[in-house]
């Protein structure tokens, strides 16, 4: 838990968000500025700054992020049509919130092959 991290606050219910899934490892909630009809952020419950801060013991957790993304894509009705999973990493990668997250984006045809 990082005191100044908005995603840690969402995980601990100190800040509001539209939560769509939560278990002991991850929390998923809707992005406040969606770029497509479905735009969900899936985050580890523990504070990890970015992919650059991952440790070898985080591998099962990262696998879980992806299977939760698959499940949510099915629930959102976007699995068949396809969707995009993005993890921006660091400033040049476009990361603005420094708590690792997977964007699940779908419900429309993406206009650019990389975003
Ligand atoms: P990044 O740019 O770090 O990959 O993505 C951060 C995402 O978090 C952005 O899409 C932004 O709209 C979203 N975001 C920023 N602050 C909040 C917040 O307080 N609540 C929610 N639900 N999303 C947020
Ligand atoms: Zn955090």
Coordinates of C-alpha atoms and ligand atoms in Angstrom, one line a residue:
X1 CA 0.0 0.0 0.0
X2 CA 1.3 3.4 -1.0
X3 CA -0.4 6.3 0.8
X4 CA -0.4 8.6 -2.2
X5 CA -1.5 6.0 -4.8
X6 CA -5.0 6.4 -6.1
X7 CA -5.2 2.8 -7.2
X8 CA -4.2 1.5 -3.7
X9 CA -7.0 3.7 -2.4
X10 CA -9.5 2.2 -4.8
X11 CA -8.3 -1.3 -3.8
X12 CA -8.9 -0.5 -0.1
X13 CA -12.2 1.3 -0.8
X14 CA -10.8 4.6 0.4
X15 CA -11.5 6.1 -3.0
X16 CA -14.6 5.5 -5.1
X17 CA -14.7 3.5 -8.4
X18 CA -17.1 1.3 -10.3
X19 CA -15.7 -2.1 -9.2
X20 CA -16.5 -4.9 -11.6
X21 CA -14.4 -7.7 -10.0
X22 CA -12.4 -8.2 -6.9
X23 CA -10.7 -11.2 -5.2
X24 CA -7.7 -11.7 -2.9
X25 CA -5.2 -10.8 -5.6
X26 CA -6.7 -8.3 -8.0
X27 CA -9.3 -5.6 -8.4
X28 CA -10.9 -4.5 -11.6
X29 CA -12.8 -1.2 -12.1
X30 CA -14.0 1.0 -14.9
X31 CA -11.7 3.7 -16.2
X32 CA -13.0 7.3 -15.5
X33 CA -12.0 8.3 -19.1
X34 CA -13.0 5.4 -21.3
X35 CA -11.5 5.3 -24.8
X36 CA -14.0 2.6 -26.0
X37 CA -17.4 1.2 -24.9
X38 CA -15.6 -1.2 -22.5
X39 CA -12.5 0.2 -20.7
X40 CA -11.7 -1.6 -17.5
X41 CA -8.5 -1.4 -15.4
X42 CA -7.3 -4.6 -13.7
X43 CA -4.7 -4.0 -11.0
X44 CA -2.9 -6.2 -8.4
X45 CA -4.1 -5.5 -4.9
X46 CA -0.6 -5.0 -3.7
X47 CA 1.3 -1.9 -4.9
X48 CA 3.7 -2.7 -7.7
X49 CA 4.9 0.5 -9.5
X50 CA 5.1 -0.9 -13.0
X51 CA 6.3 -3.9 -15.1
X52 CA 9.8 -2.6 -14.3
X53 CA 9.3 -3.3 -10.6
X54 CA 8.1 -7.0 -11.1
X55 CA 9.9 -9.7 -9.2
X56 CA 10.0 -13.4 -10.2
X57 CA 7.5 -14.3 -7.4
X58 CA 5.0 -12.0 -9.1
X59 CA 4.6 -14.3 -12.1
X60 CA 1.5 -16.1 -10.8
X61 CA -0.1 -12.8 -10.0
X62 CA 0.5 -11.5 -13.5
X63 CA -0.9 -14.7 -15.0
X64 CA -4.0 -14.1 -12.8
X65 CA -4.4 -10.5 -14.2
X66 CA -4.7 -12.0 -17.7
X67 CA -7.2 -14.7 -16.8
X68 CA -9.4 -12.1 -15.0
X69 CA -9.1 -10.0 -18.2
X70 CA -10.3 -13.0 -20.2
X71 CA -13.3 -13.6 -17.8
X72 CA -14.3 -9.9 -17.8
X73 CA -14.1 -9.8 -21.6
X74 CA -16.5 -12.7 -21.7
X75 CA -18.9 -11.0 -19.2
X76 CA -18.7 -7.7 -21.2
X77 CA -19.6 -9.5 -24.4
X78 CA -16.5 -8.5 -26.2
X79 CA -14.6 -11.8 -26.2
X80 CA -15.8 -13.0 -29.6
X81 CA -15.2 -9.7 -31.4
X82 CA -11.8 -9.2 -29.9
X83 CA -10.3 -6.7 -27.6
X84 CA -7.0 -5.1 -26.6
X85 CA -4.9 -5.5 -23.4
X86 CA -2.4 -2.7 -22.7
X87 CA 0.1 -2.1 -19.9
X88 CA 1.9 1.2 -20.3
X89 CA 5.3 1.2 -18.6
X90 CA 7.2 4.2 -17.5
X91 CA 6.9 7.8 -18.8
X92 CA 7.8 7.0 -22.4
X93 CA 5.4 4.1 -22.4
X94 CA 2.6 6.6 -21.5
X95 CA 2.1 5.4 -17.9
X96 CA 0.5 8.1 -15.8
X97 CA -0.6 6.1 -12.7
X98 CA 2.4 4.3 -11.2
X99 CA 0.5 1.3 -9.9
X100 CA 0.8 -1.6 -12.4
X101 CA -2.5 -2.0 -14.4
X102 CA -3.8 -3.8 -17.4
X103 CA -6.2 -1.9 -19.6
X104 CA -9.0 -4.1 -21.0
X105 CA -10.4 -2.1 -24.0
X106 CA -13.0 -3.3 -26.4
X107 CA -16.5 -2.9 -28.0
X108 CA -15.2 -1.2 -31.1
X109 CA -12.7 -1.8 -33.9
X110 CA -9.3 -0.3 -32.9
X111 CA -8.2 2.4 -35.3
X112 CA -4.5 2.0 -34.8
X113 CA -2.6 -1.3 -34.6
X114 CA -0.9 -0.1 -31.4
X115 CA -3.4 2.2 -29.8
Ligands
LIG1 P1 -2.0 4.9 -17.7 O1 -1.9 6.2 -18.5 O2 -1.2 5.0 -16.5 O3 -1.7 3.7 -18.5 O4 -3.5 4.7 -17.3 C1 -4.1 5.3 -16.3 C2 -5.6 5.2 -16.5 O5 -6.2 5.5 -15.2 C3 -6.1 6.3 -17.4 O6 -6.8 5.7 -18.5 C4 -7.0 7.2 -16.6 O7 -8.2 7.6 -17.3 C5 -7.4 6.2 -15.4 N1 -7.6 6.9 -14.1 C6 -6.8 7.9 -13.6 N2 -7.3 8.2 -12.4 C7 -8.4 7.4 -12.2 C8 -9.3 7.3 -11.1 O8 -9.2 8.0 -10.0 N3 -10.3 6.4 -11.2 C9 -10.4 5.6 -12.3 N4 -11.4 4.7 -12.3 N5 -9.5 5.6 -13.3 C10 -8.6 6.6 -13.3
LIG2 ZN1 -0.7 1.6 -5.5

